[in-house]
mmCIF file of C-alpha atoms in Angstrom:
data_model
loop_
_atom_site.group_PDB
_atom_site.id
_atom_site.type_symbol
_atom_site.label_atom_id
_atom_site.label_comp_id
_atom_site.label_asym_id
_atom_site.label_seq_id
_atom_site.Cartn_x
_atom_site.Cartn_y
_atom_site.Cartn_z
ATOM 1 C CA MET Y 117 101.090 105.826 142.219
ATOM 2 C CA ASN Y 118 97.641 106.827 141.004
ATOM 3 C CA ALA Y 119 96.204 104.744 138.183
ATOM 4 C CA PHE Y 120 95.026 106.621 135.137
ATOM 5 C CA THR Y 121 91.482 106.061 133.969
ATOM 6 C CA ASP Y 122 90.687 105.576 130.293
ATOM 7 C CA THR Y 123 89.358 109.128 129.965
ATOM 8 C CA GLU Y 124 92.425 110.686 131.632
ATOM 9 C CA VAL Y 125 94.969 109.149 129.264
ATOM 10 C CA ALA Y 126 95.350 111.003 125.974
ATOM 11 C CA ASN Y 127 95.808 108.954 122.826
ATOM 12 C CA PRO Y 128 99.225 109.706 121.271
ATOM 13 C CA ILE Y 129 97.876 109.625 117.704
ATOM 14 C CA SER Y 130 97.723 113.041 116.044
ATOM 15 C CA SER Y 131 96.063 113.924 112.752
ATOM 16 C CA THR Y 132 97.608 116.018 109.985
ATOM 17 C CA VAL Y 133 94.124 116.776 108.595
ATOM 18 C CA ASP Y 134 91.483 119.140 109.978
ATOM 19 C CA PHE Y 135 88.212 117.235 110.259
ATOM 20 C CA THR Y 136 86.218 120.502 110.428
ATOM 21 C CA ARG Y 137 87.605 122.142 107.266
ATOM 22 C CA ASP Y 138 85.783 122.094 103.935
ATOM 23 C CA GLY Y 139 87.617 120.691 100.933
ATOM 24 C CA VAL Y 140 89.713 117.635 100.169
ATOM 25 C CA GLN Y 141 92.610 116.784 102.483
ATOM 26 C CA HIS Y 142 95.054 113.902 102.238
ATOM 27 C CA GLY Y 143 97.185 113.262 105.296
ATOM 28 C CA PHE Y 144 98.057 110.884 108.079
ATOM 29 C CA LEU Y 145 97.151 109.650 111.500
ATOM 30 C CA LYS Y 146 100.606 109.789 113.112
ATOM 31 C CA LEU Y 147 101.308 107.286 115.902
ATOM 32 C CA PRO Y 148 104.748 107.683 117.532
ATOM 33 C CA HIS Y 149 106.547 104.334 117.603
ATOM 34 C CA SER Y 150 110.154 104.095 118.746
ATOM 35 C CA ARG Y 151 111.899 101.036 117.358
ATOM 36 C CA ASP Y 152 115.314 99.667 116.381
ATOM 37 C CA ASP Y 153 115.332 101.173 112.893
ATOM 38 C CA SER Y 154 113.773 104.537 113.856
ATOM 39 C CA ALA Y 155 114.333 105.815 117.381
ATOM 40 C CA TRP Y 156 111.831 108.672 117.016
ATOM 41 C CA GLY Y 157 109.755 106.998 114.342
ATOM 42 C CA ALA Y 158 106.024 106.775 113.797
ATOM 43 C CA VAL Y 159 103.375 104.570 112.232
ATOM 44 C CA MET Y 160 101.791 106.727 109.521
ATOM 45 C CA ILE Y 161 98.197 105.733 108.716
ATOM 46 C CA PRO Y 162 96.968 107.396 105.491
ATOM 47 C CA ILE Y 163 93.656 109.252 105.733
ATOM 48 C CA THR Y 164 91.531 111.371 103.390
ATOM 49 C CA VAL Y 165 88.779 113.750 104.492
ATOM 50 C CA VAL Y 166 86.338 115.212 101.982
ATOM 51 C CA LYS Y 167 83.944 117.780 103.442
ATOM 52 C CA HIS Y 168 81.404 120.211 102.042
ATOM 53 C CA GLY Y 169 78.938 122.057 104.249
ATOM 54 C CA ASP Y 170 76.684 120.453 106.779
ATOM 55 C CA GLY Y 171 75.387 116.909 106.567
ATOM 56 C CA PRO Y 172 76.052 113.385 107.774
ATOM 57 C CA THR Y 173 79.491 111.857 108.133
ATOM 58 C CA ALA Y 174 80.512 108.506 106.675
ATOM 59 C CA LEU Y 175 83.573 106.699 108.042
ATOM 60 C CA LEU Y 176 84.875 104.241 105.433
ATOM 61 C CA THR Y 177 87.590 101.737 106.345
ATOM 62 C CA GLY Y 178 89.555 98.974 104.661
ATOM 63 C CA GLY Y 179 92.591 97.005 105.735
ATOM 64 C CA ASN Y 180 91.266 96.266 109.216
ATOM 65 C CA HIS Y 181 92.991 92.971 108.444
ATOM 66 C CA GLY Y 182 96.119 93.380 106.382
ATOM 67 C CA ASP Y 183 95.540 90.506 103.930
ATOM 68 C CA GLU Y 184 92.163 91.724 102.632
ATOM 69 C CA TYR Y 185 92.326 93.936 99.548
ATOM 70 C CA GLU Y 186 88.919 94.960 98.193
ATOM 71 C CA GLY Y 187 88.567 97.759 100.740
ATOM 72 C CA PRO Y 188 92.070 99.185 100.245
ATOM 73 C CA VAL Y 189 91.694 99.198 96.448
ATOM 74 C CA ALA Y 190 88.166 100.642 96.344
ATOM 75 C CA LEU Y 191 88.823 103.277 99.017
ATOM 76 C CA SER Y 192 92.180 104.325 97.513
ATOM 77 C CA LYS Y 193 90.384 104.953 94.218
ATOM 78 C CA LEU Y 194 87.619 106.880 95.985
ATOM 79 C CA ALA Y 195 90.189 109.062 97.780
ATOM 80 C CA GLN Y 196 91.776 109.911 94.432
ATOM 81 C CA ARG Y 197 88.606 110.991 92.673
ATOM 82 C CA LEU Y 198 86.058 112.267 95.220
ATOM 83 C CA ARG Y 199 85.569 116.044 95.037
ATOM 84 C CA ALA Y 200 84.225 118.282 97.782
ATOM 85 C CA ASP Y 201 81.502 119.695 95.545
ATOM 86 C CA GLN Y 202 80.075 116.176 95.164
ATOM 87 C CA VAL Y 203 79.586 115.810 98.909
ATOM 88 C CA SER Y 204 76.902 117.052 101.289
ATOM 89 C CA GLY Y 205 78.504 116.452 104.663
ATOM 90 C CA ARG Y 206 81.763 114.611 105.220
ATOM 91 C CA VAL Y 207 83.515 111.426 104.116
ATOM 92 C CA ILE Y 208 86.439 110.095 106.163
ATOM 93 C CA ILE Y 209 88.430 107.478 104.239
ATOM 94 C CA VAL Y 210 90.990 105.169 105.890
ATOM 95 C CA PRO Y 211 91.975 102.528 103.300
ATOM 96 C CA PHE Y 212 94.684 100.844 105.428
ATOM 97 C CA MET Y 213 93.242 100.862 108.935
ATOM 98 C CA ASN Y 214 95.824 98.460 110.394
ATOM 99 C CA THR Y 215 98.699 99.918 108.399
ATOM 100 C CA PRO Y 216 101.457 97.703 109.888
ATOM 101 C CA ALA Y 217 99.501 94.551 109.046
ATOM 102 C CA PHE Y 218 98.654 95.852 105.577
ATOM 103 C CA HIS Y 219 102.310 96.574 104.776
ATOM 104 C CA ALA Y 220 103.208 93.043 105.902
ATOM 105 C CA GLY Y 221 100.304 91.423 104.011
ATOM 106 C CA THR Y 222 99.213 89.674 107.200
ATOM 107 C CA ARG Y 223 95.972 89.489 109.137
ATOM 108 C CA THR Y 224 97.611 90.762 112.319
ATOM 109 C CA SER Y 225 100.222 93.415 113.041
ATOM 110 C CA PRO Y 226 103.870 92.338 112.802
ATOM 111 C CA ILE Y 227 104.681 94.854 115.566
ATOM 112 C CA ASP Y 228 102.605 93.344 118.373
ATOM 113 C CA GLN Y 229 100.683 90.488 116.667
ATOM 114 C CA GLY Y 230 97.532 92.507 117.328
ATOM 115 C CA ASN Y 231 94.330 91.648 115.492
ATOM 116 C CA LEU Y 232 92.784 95.120 115.211
ATOM 117 C CA ASN Y 233 89.283 93.741 114.806
ATOM 118 C CA ARG Y 234 89.660 91.903 118.122
ATOM 119 C CA SER Y 235 91.312 94.808 120.013
ATOM 120 C CA PHE Y 236 88.421 97.126 120.903
ATOM 121 C CA PRO Y 237 87.862 99.197 122.986
ATOM 122 C CA GLY Y 238 91.635 99.562 122.824
ATOM 123 C CA LYS Y 239 94.003 101.337 125.200
ATOM 124 C CA PRO Y 240 95.587 104.779 124.687
ATOM 125 C CA ASP Y 241 98.694 103.591 126.552
ATOM 126 C CA GLY Y 242 98.681 100.019 125.253
ATOM 127 C CA THR Y 243 100.266 98.323 122.261
ATOM 128 C CA VAL Y 244 100.336 99.904 118.793
ATOM 129 C CA THR Y 245 97.201 97.989 117.785
ATOM 130 C CA GLN Y 246 95.394 98.940 121.003
ATOM 131 C CA LYS Y 247 96.263 102.612 120.447
ATOM 132 C CA ILE Y 248 94.809 102.506 116.928
ATOM 133 C CA ALA Y 249 91.626 100.888 118.264
ATOM 134 C CA ASP Y 250 91.310 103.497 121.014
ATOM 135 C CA TYR Y 251 91.715 106.373 118.530
ATOM 136 C CA PHE Y 252 88.988 105.015 116.310
ATOM 137 C CA ARG Y 253 86.671 104.425 119.269
ATOM 138 C CA ARG Y 254 87.168 107.779 121.004
ATOM 139 C CA THR Y 255 87.946 110.116 118.076
ATOM 140 C CA LEU Y 256 86.694 108.860 114.700
ATOM 141 C CA LEU Y 257 83.581 106.843 115.575
ATOM 142 C CA PRO Y 258 81.938 109.715 117.520
ATOM 143 C CA MET Y 259 82.153 111.869 114.355
ATOM 144 C CA ALA Y 260 80.397 109.302 112.187
ATOM 145 C CA ASP Y 261 76.746 108.670 111.390
ATOM 146 C CA VAL Y 262 77.399 105.779 109.003
ATOM 147 C CA VAL Y 263 80.318 103.348 109.274
ATOM 148 C CA LEU Y 264 81.366 100.913 106.538
ATOM 149 C CA ASP Y 265 84.166 98.413 107.196
ATOM 150 C CA ILE Y 266 85.076 96.417 104.078
ATOM 151 C CA HIS Y 267 86.320 92.863 104.668
ATOM 152 C CA SER Y 268 86.978 89.687 102.732
ATOM 153 C CA GLY Y 269 88.311 86.306 103.799
ATOM 154 C CA GLY Y 270 92.008 87.122 103.616
ATOM 155 C CA ARG Y 271 94.449 84.306 102.990
ATOM 156 C CA THR Y 272 92.593 81.605 104.935
ATOM 157 C CA LEU Y 273 88.904 81.946 104.022
ATOM 158 C CA ASP Y 274 86.765 82.465 100.931
ATOM 159 C CA PHE Y 275 83.229 83.847 101.029
ATOM 160 C CA LEU Y 276 80.238 84.366 98.841
ATOM 161 C CA PRO Y 277 80.206 88.149 98.317
ATOM 162 C CA PHE Y 278 77.883 89.624 100.925
ATOM 163 C CA ALA Y 279 77.166 92.769 102.888
ATOM 164 C CA ALA Y 280 76.205 92.195 106.500
ATOM 165 C CA CYS Y 281 74.556 93.613 109.576
ATOM 166 C CA HIS Y 282 74.036 92.190 113.056
ATOM 167 C CA VAL Y 283 71.052 91.396 115.201
ATOM 168 C CA LEU Y 284 70.971 94.228 117.773
ATOM 169 C CA PRO Y 285 69.019 94.838 120.990
ATOM 170 C CA ASP Y 286 67.867 98.210 119.614
ATOM 171 C CA LYS Y 287 65.538 97.142 116.799
ATOM 172 C CA ALA Y 288 65.305 100.661 115.363
ATOM 173 C CA GLN Y 289 69.094 100.777 115.050
ATOM 174 C CA GLN Y 290 69.089 97.274 113.574
ATOM 175 C CA ALA Y 291 66.555 98.396 110.963
ATOM 176 C CA ARG Y 292 68.809 101.323 109.993
ATOM 177 C CA CYS Y 293 71.806 99.003 109.694
ATOM 178 C CA GLU Y 294 69.805 96.545 107.617
ATOM 179 C CA ALA Y 295 68.669 99.345 105.304
ATOM 180 C CA GLY Y 296 72.313 100.322 104.796
ATOM 181 C CA MET Y 297 73.233 96.697 104.148
ATOM 182 C CA ARG Y 298 70.513 96.392 101.519
ATOM 183 C CA ALA Y 299 71.566 99.700 99.928
ATOM 184 C CA PHE Y 300 75.107 98.320 99.497
ATOM 185 C CA ALA Y 301 73.447 95.827 97.130
ATOM 186 C CA ALA Y 302 75.923 92.970 97.244
ATOM 187 C CA PRO Y 303 74.822 89.706 95.601
ATOM 188 C CA TYR Y 304 74.107 88.346 99.093
ATOM 189 C CA ALA Y 305 73.013 90.051 102.319
ATOM 190 C CA MET Y 306 73.751 88.412 105.668
ATOM 191 C CA ARG Y 307 72.398 88.786 109.180
ATOM 192 C CA MET Y 308 75.701 87.728 110.643
ATOM 193 C CA LEU Y 309 76.428 85.808 113.812
ATOM 194 C CA GLU Y 310 79.945 86.574 115.089
ATOM 195 C CA LEU Y 311 81.717 83.943 117.169
ATOM 196 C CA ASP Y 312 83.691 86.516 119.215
ATOM 197 C CA ALA Y 313 81.971 89.884 118.792
ATOM 198 C CA GLN Y 314 82.881 91.441 122.125
ATOM 199 C CA ALA Y 315 86.182 93.088 121.100
ATOM 200 C CA MET Y 316 85.268 93.892 117.486
ATOM 201 C CA TYR Y 317 85.202 97.244 115.685
ATOM 202 C CA ASP Y 318 81.648 96.354 114.674
ATOM 203 C CA THR Y 319 80.567 96.140 118.304
ATOM 204 C CA ALA Y 320 82.313 99.390 119.240
ATOM 205 C CA ALA Y 321 80.495 101.234 116.446
ATOM 206 C CA GLU Y 322 77.131 99.668 117.218
ATOM 207 C CA ALA Y 323 77.520 100.488 120.927
ATOM 208 C CA GLN Y 324 77.683 104.165 119.922
ATOM 209 C CA GLY Y 325 74.423 103.863 117.995
ATOM 210 C CA LYS Y 326 75.983 104.079 114.538
ATOM 211 C CA VAL Y 327 74.638 102.638 111.319
ATOM 212 C CA PHE Y 328 77.228 99.921 110.785
ATOM 213 C CA VAL Y 329 77.638 97.840 107.622
ATOM 214 C CA THR Y 330 80.387 95.319 106.980
ATOM 215 C CA THR Y 331 81.178 92.963 104.115
ATOM 216 C CA GLU Y 332 82.852 89.746 103.103
ATOM 217 C CA LEU Y 333 83.563 90.111 99.394
ATOM 218 C CA GLY Y 334 85.733 87.106 98.541
ATOM 219 C CA GLY Y 335 89.007 85.830 99.891
ATOM 220 C CA GLY Y 336 92.112 83.850 99.202
ATOM 221 C CA GLY Y 337 94.419 86.760 99.999
ATOM 222 C CA THR Y 338 93.692 88.653 96.790
ATOM 223 C CA ALA Y 339 91.037 90.782 95.102
ATOM 224 C CA THR Y 340 89.396 90.160 91.738
ATOM 225 C CA ALA Y 341 88.013 92.591 89.195
ATOM 226 C CA ARG Y 342 84.509 91.536 90.251
ATOM 227 C CA SER Y 343 85.094 91.869 93.986
ATOM 228 C CA VAL Y 344 86.634 95.346 93.617
ATOM 229 C CA ALA Y 345 83.743 96.424 91.401
ATOM 230 C CA LEU Y 346 81.284 95.193 94.040
ATOM 231 C CA ALA Y 347 83.132 97.194 96.691
ATOM 232 C CA GLU Y 348 83.156 100.372 94.594
ATOM 233 C CA ARG Y 349 79.486 100.100 93.718
ATOM 234 C CA GLY Y 350 78.568 99.327 97.321
ATOM 235 C CA VAL Y 351 80.477 102.332 98.691
ATOM 236 C CA HIS Y 352 78.765 104.629 96.188
ATOM 237 C CA ASN Y 353 75.355 103.160 96.983
ATOM 238 C CA LEU Y 354 75.816 103.570 100.732
ATOM 239 C CA LEU Y 355 76.926 107.205 100.369
ATOM 240 C CA VAL Y 356 73.866 107.902 98.227
ATOM 241 C CA HIS Y 357 71.653 106.095 100.739
ATOM 242 C CA ALA Y 358 73.114 108.240 103.547
ATOM 243 C CA GLY Y 359 72.369 111.464 101.651
ATOM 244 C CA ILE Y 360 76.040 112.370 101.264
ATOM 245 C CA LEU Y 361 76.184 111.863 97.497
ATOM 246 C CA LYS Y 362 73.496 112.770 94.988
ATOM 247 C CA GLY Y 363 72.169 110.183 92.599
ATOM 248 C CA GLU Y 364 70.409 106.870 92.704
ATOM 249 C CA VAL Y 365 71.336 103.649 94.412
ATOM 250 C CA THR Y 366 72.415 101.108 91.793
ATOM 251 C CA PRO Y 367 70.084 98.228 92.611
ATOM 252 C CA ASP Y 368 70.767 94.529 92.641
ATOM 253 C CA GLU Y 369 68.811 91.531 93.823
ATOM 254 C CA SER Y 370 70.454 90.477 97.071
ATOM 255 C CA ILE Y 371 69.755 86.979 98.354
ATOM 256 C CA MET Y 372 69.104 87.275 102.091
ATOM 257 C CA LEU Y 373 71.083 84.899 104.297
ATOM 258 C CA ASP Y 374 71.016 84.247 108.029
ATOM 259 C CA MET Y 375 73.466 82.627 110.448
ATOM 260 C CA PRO Y 376 71.168 81.901 113.394
ATOM 261 C CA ASP Y 377 73.312 79.664 115.604
ATOM 262 C CA GLY Y 378 76.584 77.848 116.127
ATOM 263 C CA ASP Y 379 75.558 74.910 113.919
ATOM 264 C CA CYS Y 380 76.335 77.150 110.946
ATOM 265 C CA PHE Y 381 80.057 76.756 111.660
ATOM 266 C CA ILE Y 382 82.007 73.567 110.989
ATOM 267 C CA ALA Y 383 85.444 73.492 112.621
ATOM 268 C CA SER Y 384 88.232 71.042 111.957
ATOM 269 C CA GLU Y 385 89.350 68.703 114.711
ATOM 270 C CA HIS Y 386 92.280 67.407 112.673
ATOM 271 C CA ASP Y 387 95.392 68.571 110.826
ATOM 272 C CA GLY Y 388 95.749 67.492 107.227
ATOM 273 C CA LEU Y 389 94.908 67.930 103.557
ATOM 274 C CA LEU Y 390 91.507 69.477 102.831
ATOM 275 C CA GLU Y 391 89.199 68.046 100.197
ATOM 276 C CA MET Y 392 86.118 70.218 99.775
ATOM 277 C CA CYS Y 393 83.177 68.146 98.575
ATOM 278 C CA ARG Y 394 80.837 71.060 97.868
ATOM 279 C CA ASP Y 395 81.555 74.522 96.450
ATOM 280 C CA LEU Y 396 80.561 78.010 97.537
ATOM 281 C CA GLY Y 397 76.955 78.858 96.726
ATOM 282 C CA GLU Y 398 75.771 75.238 96.593
ATOM 283 C CA GLN Y 399 72.849 73.952 98.620
ATOM 284 C CA VAL Y 400 73.771 71.310 101.170
ATOM 285 C CA SER Y 401 71.642 69.012 103.297
ATOM 286 C CA GLN Y 402 71.993 68.077 106.951
ATOM 287 C CA GLY Y 403 74.200 64.984 107.280
ATOM 288 C CA GLU Y 404 75.802 65.457 103.861
ATOM 289 C CA VAL Y 405 79.595 65.146 103.600
ATOM 290 C CA ILE Y 406 80.927 68.591 102.748
ATOM 291 C CA ALA Y 407 84.655 68.068 103.403
ATOM 292 C CA ARG Y 408 87.250 65.404 104.028
ATOM 293 C CA ILE Y 409 90.622 65.751 105.721
ATOM 294 C CA HIS Y 410 93.338 63.390 104.562
ATOM 295 C CA ASP Y 411 96.312 62.252 106.625
ATOM 296 C CA ILE Y 412 99.524 63.837 105.287
ATOM 297 C CA ARG Y 413 101.864 61.742 107.442
ATOM 298 C CA ARG Y 414 101.151 58.394 105.800
ATOM 299 C CA THR Y 415 99.231 56.763 102.957
ATOM 300 C CA GLY Y 416 96.562 54.115 103.248
ATOM 301 C CA SER Y 417 94.491 55.671 106.041
ATOM 302 C CA ALA Y 418 90.913 56.737 105.420
ATOM 303 C CA PRO Y 419 90.136 60.479 105.484
ATOM 304 C CA VAL Y 420 87.996 62.032 108.201
ATOM 305 C CA GLU Y 421 84.603 63.151 106.929
ATOM 306 C CA TYR Y 422 82.895 66.351 108.042
ATOM 307 C CA ARG Y 423 79.138 66.584 107.603
ATOM 308 C CA ALA Y 424 76.690 69.472 107.517
ATOM 309 C CA ARG Y 425 74.754 69.962 110.744
ATOM 310 C CA ARG Y 426 71.942 71.819 108.976
ATOM 311 C CA ASP Y 427 70.384 72.409 105.562
ATOM 312 C CA GLY Y 428 71.502 75.594 103.835
ATOM 313 C CA LEU Y 429 73.843 77.364 101.456
ATOM 314 C CA LEU Y 430 77.617 76.977 101.641
ATOM 315 C CA ALA Y 431 78.527 80.608 102.339
ATOM 316 C CA ALA Y 432 82.187 80.303 103.353
ATOM 317 C CA ARG Y 433 85.003 77.781 103.207
ATOM 318 C CA HIS Y 434 88.584 77.351 104.332
ATOM 319 C CA PHE Y 435 90.855 78.482 101.515
ATOM 320 C CA PRO Y 436 94.341 76.899 101.695
ATOM 321 C CA GLY Y 437 94.652 73.203 100.955
ATOM 322 C CA LEU Y 438 96.177 72.399 104.348
ATOM 323 C CA VAL Y 439 94.155 72.762 107.542
ATOM 324 C CA GLN Y 440 94.922 72.742 111.237
ATOM 325 C CA CYS Y 441 92.873 71.573 114.180
ATOM 326 C CA GLY Y 442 90.607 74.471 115.092
ATOM 327 C CA ASP Y 443 90.325 75.995 111.599
ATOM 328 C CA THR Y 444 86.874 76.840 110.302
ATOM 329 C CA LEU Y 445 86.212 74.507 107.377
ATOM 330 C CA ALA Y 446 82.849 75.853 106.257
ATOM 331 C CA VAL Y 447 79.924 78.103 107.127
ATOM 332 C CA ILE Y 448 76.396 77.089 106.161
ATOM 333 C CA ALA Y 449 73.771 79.817 106.082
ATOM 334 C CA ASP Y 450 70.001 79.764 105.898
ATOM 335 C CA VAL Y 451 68.420 81.272 102.794
ATOM 336 C CA LEU Y 452 65.549 83.568 103.780
ATOM 337 C CA GLU Y 453 62.581 84.009 101.476
#
């Protein structure tokens, strides 16, 4: 039997919208999925395309992880109100990128336990999550000039609200990404170090030369009025910056942060009850106790202390009160002048 190559296998996802047609279209990315409760069923991923004339294309996504809500809320509202006559170019809106995970309220898909943001480049004949990743990589990303993927910490992390870009080998591309990050105008801006970037959506977009901006706008498995407002303002600003919407970027003073190395991350080596000793946004010093983990199996034993390995700002923290060995407890970032 001859093995198929990636380019010979067609992705089974079909679109009910025409990406080349002017106007506003609301439809679906339809992924056939046969299962116990629907023999000829499908995963239906909502999509909106708003197009008017020639111009750049923005691909806007939320719900890459299903327990993060700022992107889904902000992009659902944008899909409701954006008119074609406001646009010069095209806006592709996918508020619930990993639709199965979003419906379940979980980080990963309940169908195949796939983490979409760790599934790229994907496989057209793979699992449901791999098929979604492949469709974005081979169909949607090539259309885009600017890509915005809105994240927050989900149920297990909480972040200072920041927009982010990555350090890239192509410094001209990095400069374009950083300009988009600054245009988003979140309270903080981060040059982000990813621990496992190889299979990420971010990396797939950047490998195609796109302007890629991502965010972390809060966490705890919910959205707040402030975090949604930041997402809405940031989306508008980025579309203005890209030349797709008319108007002015709504400015804000972003504090520039950097995560230069692995010492930024503090991981738990114990299970137990988390006591955070410093709060988000506070300055910490190297050697300072920032968290303790208490034994939940017995009383009378001293907690384990976790200390900062660098000076900096507490930019992220574990959210639930119970932690497991291997969980990230905190992220400490450098503040850049």
